PDB file of C-alpha atoms in Angstrom:
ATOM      1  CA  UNK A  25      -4.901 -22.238  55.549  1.00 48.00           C
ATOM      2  CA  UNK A  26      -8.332 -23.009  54.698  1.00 49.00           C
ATOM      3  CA  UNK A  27     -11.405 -20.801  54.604  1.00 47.00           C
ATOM      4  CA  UNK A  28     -13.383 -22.396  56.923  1.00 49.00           C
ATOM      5  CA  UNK A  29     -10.468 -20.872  59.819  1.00 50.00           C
ATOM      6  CA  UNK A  30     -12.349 -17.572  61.396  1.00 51.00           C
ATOM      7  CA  UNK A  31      -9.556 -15.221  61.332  1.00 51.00           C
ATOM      8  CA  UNK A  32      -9.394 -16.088  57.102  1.00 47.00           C
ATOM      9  CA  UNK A  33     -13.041 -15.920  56.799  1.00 43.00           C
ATOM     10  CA  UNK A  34     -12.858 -13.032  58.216  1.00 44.00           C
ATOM     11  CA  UNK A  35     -10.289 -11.490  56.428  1.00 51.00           C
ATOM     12  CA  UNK A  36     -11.499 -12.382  53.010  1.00 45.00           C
ATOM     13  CA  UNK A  37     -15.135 -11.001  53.944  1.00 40.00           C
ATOM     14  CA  UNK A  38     -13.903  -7.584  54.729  1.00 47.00           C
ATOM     15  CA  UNK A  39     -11.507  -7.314  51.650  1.00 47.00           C
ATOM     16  CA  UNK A  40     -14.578  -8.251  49.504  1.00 40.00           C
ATOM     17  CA  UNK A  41     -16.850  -5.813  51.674  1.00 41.00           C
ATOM     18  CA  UNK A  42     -14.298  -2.908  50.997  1.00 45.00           C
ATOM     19  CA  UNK A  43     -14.282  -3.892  47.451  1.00 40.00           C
ATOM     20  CA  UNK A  44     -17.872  -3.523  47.329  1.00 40.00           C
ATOM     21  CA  UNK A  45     -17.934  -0.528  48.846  1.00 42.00           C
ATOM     22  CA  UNK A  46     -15.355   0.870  46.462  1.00 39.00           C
ATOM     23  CA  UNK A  47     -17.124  -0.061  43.815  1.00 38.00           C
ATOM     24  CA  UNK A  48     -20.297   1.527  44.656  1.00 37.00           C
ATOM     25  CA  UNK A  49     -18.284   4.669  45.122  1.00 41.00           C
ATOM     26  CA  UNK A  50     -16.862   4.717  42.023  1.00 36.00           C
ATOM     27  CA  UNK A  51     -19.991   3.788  40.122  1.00 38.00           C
ATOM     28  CA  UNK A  52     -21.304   7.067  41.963  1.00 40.00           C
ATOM     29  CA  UNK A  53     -18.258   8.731  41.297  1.00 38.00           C
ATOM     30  CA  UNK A  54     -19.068   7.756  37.392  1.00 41.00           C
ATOM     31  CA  UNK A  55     -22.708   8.546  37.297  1.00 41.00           C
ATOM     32  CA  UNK A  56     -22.127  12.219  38.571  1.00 46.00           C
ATOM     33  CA  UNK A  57     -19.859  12.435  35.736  1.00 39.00           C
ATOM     34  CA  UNK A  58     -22.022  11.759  33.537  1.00 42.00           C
ATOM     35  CA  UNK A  59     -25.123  13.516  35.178  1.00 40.00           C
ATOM     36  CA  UNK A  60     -22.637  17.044  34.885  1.00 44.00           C
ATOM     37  CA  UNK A  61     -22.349  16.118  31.032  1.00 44.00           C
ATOM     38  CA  UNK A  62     -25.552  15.863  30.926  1.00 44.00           C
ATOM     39  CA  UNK A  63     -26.252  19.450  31.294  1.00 44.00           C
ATOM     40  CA  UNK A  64     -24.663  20.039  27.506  1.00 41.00           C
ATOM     41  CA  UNK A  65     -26.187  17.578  26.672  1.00 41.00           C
ATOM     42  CA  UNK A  66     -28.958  19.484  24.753  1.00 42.00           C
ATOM     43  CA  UNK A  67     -26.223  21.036  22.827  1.00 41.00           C
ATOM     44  CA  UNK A  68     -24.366  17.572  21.754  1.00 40.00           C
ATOM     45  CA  UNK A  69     -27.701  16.175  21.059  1.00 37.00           C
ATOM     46  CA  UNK A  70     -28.512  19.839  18.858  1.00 41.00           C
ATOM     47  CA  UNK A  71     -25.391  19.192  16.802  1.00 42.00           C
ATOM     48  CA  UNK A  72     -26.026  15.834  16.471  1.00 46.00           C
ATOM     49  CA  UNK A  73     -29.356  16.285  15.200  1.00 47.00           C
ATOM     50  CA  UNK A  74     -27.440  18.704  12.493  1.00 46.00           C
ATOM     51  CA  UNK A  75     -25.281  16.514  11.177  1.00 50.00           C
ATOM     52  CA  UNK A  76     -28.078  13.520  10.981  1.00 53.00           C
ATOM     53  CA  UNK A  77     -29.239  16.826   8.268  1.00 62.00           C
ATOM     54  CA  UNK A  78     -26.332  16.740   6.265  1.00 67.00           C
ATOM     55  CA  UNK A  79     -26.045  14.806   3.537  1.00 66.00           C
ATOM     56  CA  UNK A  80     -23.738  11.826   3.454  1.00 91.00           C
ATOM     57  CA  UNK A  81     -21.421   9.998   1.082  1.00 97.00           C
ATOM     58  CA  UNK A  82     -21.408   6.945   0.964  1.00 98.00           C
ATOM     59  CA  UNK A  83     -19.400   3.853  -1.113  1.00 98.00           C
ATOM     60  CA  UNK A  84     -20.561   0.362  -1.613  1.00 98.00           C
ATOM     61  CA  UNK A  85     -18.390  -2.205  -2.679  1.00 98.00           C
ATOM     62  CA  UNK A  86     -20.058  -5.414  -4.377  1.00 98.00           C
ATOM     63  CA  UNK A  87     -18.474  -8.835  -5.680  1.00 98.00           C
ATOM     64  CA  UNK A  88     -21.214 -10.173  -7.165  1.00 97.00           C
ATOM     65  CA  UNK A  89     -24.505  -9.699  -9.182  1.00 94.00           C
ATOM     66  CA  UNK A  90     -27.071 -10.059  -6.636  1.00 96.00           C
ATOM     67  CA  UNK A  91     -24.624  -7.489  -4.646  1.00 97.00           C
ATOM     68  CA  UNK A  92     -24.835  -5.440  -7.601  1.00 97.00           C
ATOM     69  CA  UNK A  93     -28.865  -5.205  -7.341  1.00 95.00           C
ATOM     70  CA  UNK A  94     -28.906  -4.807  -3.555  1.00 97.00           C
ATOM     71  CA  UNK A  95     -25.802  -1.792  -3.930  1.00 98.00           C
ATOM     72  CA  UNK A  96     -27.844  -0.065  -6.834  1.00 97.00           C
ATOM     73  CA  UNK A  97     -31.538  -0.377  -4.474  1.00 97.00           C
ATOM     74  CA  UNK A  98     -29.451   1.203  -1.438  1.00 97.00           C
ATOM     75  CA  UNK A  99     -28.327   4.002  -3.266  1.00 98.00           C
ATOM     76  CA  UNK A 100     -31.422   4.811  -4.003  1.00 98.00           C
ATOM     77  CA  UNK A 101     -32.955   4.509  -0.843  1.00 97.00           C
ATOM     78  CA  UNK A 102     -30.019   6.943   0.274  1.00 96.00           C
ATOM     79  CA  UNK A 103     -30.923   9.389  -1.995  1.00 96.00           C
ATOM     80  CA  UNK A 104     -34.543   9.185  -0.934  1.00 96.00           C
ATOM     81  CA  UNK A 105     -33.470   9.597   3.162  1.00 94.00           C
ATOM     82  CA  UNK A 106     -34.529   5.976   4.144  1.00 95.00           C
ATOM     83  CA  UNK A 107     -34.258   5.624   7.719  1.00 94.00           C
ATOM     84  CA  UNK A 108     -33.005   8.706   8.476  1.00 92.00           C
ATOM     85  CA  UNK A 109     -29.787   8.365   5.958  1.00 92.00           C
ATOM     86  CA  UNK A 110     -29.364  10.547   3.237  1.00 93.00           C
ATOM     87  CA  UNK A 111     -26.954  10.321   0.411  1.00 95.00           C
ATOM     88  CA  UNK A 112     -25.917  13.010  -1.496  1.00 95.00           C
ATOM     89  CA  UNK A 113     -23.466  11.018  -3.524  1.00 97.00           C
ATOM     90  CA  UNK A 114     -22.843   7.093  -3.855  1.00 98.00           C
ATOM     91  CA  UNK A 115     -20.063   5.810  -5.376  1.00 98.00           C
ATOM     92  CA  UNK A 116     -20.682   1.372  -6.157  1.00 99.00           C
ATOM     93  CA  UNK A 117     -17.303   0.063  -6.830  1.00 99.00           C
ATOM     94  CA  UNK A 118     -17.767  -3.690  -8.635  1.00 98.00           C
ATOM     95  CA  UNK A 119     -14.858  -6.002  -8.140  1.00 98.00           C
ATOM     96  CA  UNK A 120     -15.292 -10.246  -8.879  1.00 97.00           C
ATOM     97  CA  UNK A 121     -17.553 -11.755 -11.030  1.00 97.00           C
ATOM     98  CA  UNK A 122     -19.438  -8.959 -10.607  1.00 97.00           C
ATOM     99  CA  UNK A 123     -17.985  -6.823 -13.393  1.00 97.00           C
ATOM    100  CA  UNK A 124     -19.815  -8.806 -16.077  1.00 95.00           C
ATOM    101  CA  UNK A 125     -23.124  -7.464 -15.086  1.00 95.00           C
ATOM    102  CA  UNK A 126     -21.337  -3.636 -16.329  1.00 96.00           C
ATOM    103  CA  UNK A 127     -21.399  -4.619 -19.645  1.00 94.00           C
ATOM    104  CA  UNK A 128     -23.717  -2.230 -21.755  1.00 89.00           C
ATOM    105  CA  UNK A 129     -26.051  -4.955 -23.364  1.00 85.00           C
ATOM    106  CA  UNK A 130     -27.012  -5.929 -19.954  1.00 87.00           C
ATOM    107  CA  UNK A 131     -30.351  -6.176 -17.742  1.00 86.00           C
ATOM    108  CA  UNK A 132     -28.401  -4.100 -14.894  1.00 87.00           C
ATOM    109  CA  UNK A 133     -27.783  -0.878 -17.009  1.00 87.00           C
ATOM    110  CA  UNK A 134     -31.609  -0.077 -16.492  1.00 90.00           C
ATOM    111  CA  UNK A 135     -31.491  -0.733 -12.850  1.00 92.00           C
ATOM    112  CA  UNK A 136     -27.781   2.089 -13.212  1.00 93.00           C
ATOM    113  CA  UNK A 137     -29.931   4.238 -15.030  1.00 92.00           C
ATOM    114  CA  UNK A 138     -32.765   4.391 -12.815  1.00 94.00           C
ATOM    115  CA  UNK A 139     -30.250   5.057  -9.757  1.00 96.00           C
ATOM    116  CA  UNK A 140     -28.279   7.839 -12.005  1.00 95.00           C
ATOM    117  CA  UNK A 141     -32.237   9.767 -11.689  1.00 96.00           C
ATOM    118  CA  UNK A 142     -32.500   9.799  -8.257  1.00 96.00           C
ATOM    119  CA  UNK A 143     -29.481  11.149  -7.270  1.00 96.00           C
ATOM    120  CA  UNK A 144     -25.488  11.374  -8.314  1.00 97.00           C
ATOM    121  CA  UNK A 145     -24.185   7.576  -8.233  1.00 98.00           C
ATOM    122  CA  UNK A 146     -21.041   6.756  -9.300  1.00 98.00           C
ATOM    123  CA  UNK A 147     -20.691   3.168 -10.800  1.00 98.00           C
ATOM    124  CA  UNK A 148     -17.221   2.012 -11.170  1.00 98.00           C
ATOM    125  CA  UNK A 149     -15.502  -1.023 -12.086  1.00 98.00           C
ATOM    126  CA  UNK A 150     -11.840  -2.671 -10.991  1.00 98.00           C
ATOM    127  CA  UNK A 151      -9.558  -2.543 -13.668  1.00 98.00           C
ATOM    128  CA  UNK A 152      -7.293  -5.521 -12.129  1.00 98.00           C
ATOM    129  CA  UNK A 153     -10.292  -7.602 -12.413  1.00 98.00           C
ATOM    130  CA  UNK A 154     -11.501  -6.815 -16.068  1.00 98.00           C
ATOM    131  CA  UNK A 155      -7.845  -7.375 -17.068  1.00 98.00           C
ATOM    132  CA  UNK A 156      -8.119 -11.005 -15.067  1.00 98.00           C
ATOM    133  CA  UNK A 157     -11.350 -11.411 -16.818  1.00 98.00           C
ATOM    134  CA  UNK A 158     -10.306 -10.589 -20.552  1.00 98.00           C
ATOM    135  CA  UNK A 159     -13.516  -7.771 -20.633  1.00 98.00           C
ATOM    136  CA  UNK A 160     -12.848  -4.842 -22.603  1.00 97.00           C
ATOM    137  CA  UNK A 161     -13.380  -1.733 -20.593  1.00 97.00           C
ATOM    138  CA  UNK A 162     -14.799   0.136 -23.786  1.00 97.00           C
ATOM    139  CA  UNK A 163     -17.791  -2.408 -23.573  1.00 96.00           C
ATOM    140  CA  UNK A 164     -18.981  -1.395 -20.521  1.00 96.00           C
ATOM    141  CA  UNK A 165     -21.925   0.353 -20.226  1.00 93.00           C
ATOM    142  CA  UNK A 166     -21.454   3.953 -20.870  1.00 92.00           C
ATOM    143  CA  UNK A 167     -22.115   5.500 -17.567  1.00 93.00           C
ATOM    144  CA  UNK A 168     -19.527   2.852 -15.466  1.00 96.00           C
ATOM    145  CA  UNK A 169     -15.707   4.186 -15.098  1.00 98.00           C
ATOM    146  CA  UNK A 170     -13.144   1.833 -14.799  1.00 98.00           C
ATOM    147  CA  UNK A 171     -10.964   2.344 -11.746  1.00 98.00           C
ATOM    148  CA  UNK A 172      -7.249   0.572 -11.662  1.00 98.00           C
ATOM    149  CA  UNK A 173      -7.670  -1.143  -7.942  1.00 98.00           C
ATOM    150  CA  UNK A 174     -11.277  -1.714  -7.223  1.00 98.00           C
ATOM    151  CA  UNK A 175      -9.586  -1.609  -3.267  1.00 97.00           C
ATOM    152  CA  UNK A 176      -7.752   0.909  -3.459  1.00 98.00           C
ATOM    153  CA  UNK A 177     -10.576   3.247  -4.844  1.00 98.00           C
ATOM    154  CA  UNK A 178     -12.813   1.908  -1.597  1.00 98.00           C
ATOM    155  CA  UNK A 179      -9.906   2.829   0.398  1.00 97.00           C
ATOM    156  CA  UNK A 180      -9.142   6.361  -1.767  1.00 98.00           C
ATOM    157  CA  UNK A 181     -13.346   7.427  -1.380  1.00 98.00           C
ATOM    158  CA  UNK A 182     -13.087   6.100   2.734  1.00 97.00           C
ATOM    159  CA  UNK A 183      -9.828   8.821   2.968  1.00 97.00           C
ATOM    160  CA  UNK A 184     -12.015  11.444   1.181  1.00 96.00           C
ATOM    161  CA  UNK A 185     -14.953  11.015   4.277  1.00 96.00           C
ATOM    162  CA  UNK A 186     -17.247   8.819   2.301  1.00 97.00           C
ATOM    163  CA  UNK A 187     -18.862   5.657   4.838  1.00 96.00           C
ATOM    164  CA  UNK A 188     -17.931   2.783   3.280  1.00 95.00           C
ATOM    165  CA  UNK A 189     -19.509  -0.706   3.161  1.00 94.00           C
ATOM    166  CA  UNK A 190     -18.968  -3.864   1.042  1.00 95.00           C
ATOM    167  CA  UNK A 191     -21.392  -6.225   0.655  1.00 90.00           C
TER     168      UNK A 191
END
């Protein structure tokens, strides 16, 4: 059968005019569901607004230098509530090539130090990769910890509630 036969035409028109109509309905259907939420919505919105108050955790993984910079700026501008986030803790966890910049006689421990005034920043570095990388943890700068798995310390700090990004 082709379309072009009446009875067909036909047919197919009404099955797509009852599908339209069914869909209308249950858009309707949906939209008075969501106009009854609405009336807690106030509420919602009130507790939202509270927890947009709180302050956050956060962890940044980085893999390289410029990584390192960015991770060290952001914590900073959670501390200070930029855009609406704000940090009460920020944990940078340096895996890679990255590590090298922890080393105490380097540029980067003024940019840690700076962070470490604003606000509680934790800087720590992945022991698998200063073992790959023949570094010494003891010459690190002072304030940077040395974690065993880089990874697993993301994952750890994600399990805890922190909001976790890597760069």
């Amino acid at each position: 059968m082709s379309f072009t036969e009446p009875n067909m035409l036909l047919s197919t028109t009404k099955k797509l005019l009852s599908l339209m109509i069914l869909l209308v309905g249950l858009t309707a259907l949906a939209s008075g569901c969501a106009t009854a939420g609405a009336e807690s919505q106030p509420q919602a919105l009130g507790a939202n607004a509270q927890q947009a108050e709180q302050p956050h955790k956060a962890a940044i993984g980085v893999r390289t230098e410029r990584h390192l910079q960015v991770g060290l700026l952001t914590a900073r501008q959670m501390f200070q509530g930029v855009g609406g986030y704000q940090a009460d803790q920020v944990t940078i966890v340096v895996c890679g090539p990255a590590v090298e910049f922890l080393l105490a006689d380097t540029d980067i421990q003024a940019e840690i130090e700076r962070t470490e005034k604003e606000g509680d920043v934790r800087v720590v570095a992945c022991g698998i990769t200063l073992e790959a990388m023949n570094i010494d943890p003891a010459a690190l700068a002072p304030s940077v910890e040395v974690v065993p798995n880089g990874f697993i310390e993301l994952a750890r700090l994600q399990a805890a509630g922190y909001e976790a990004v890597v760069l």
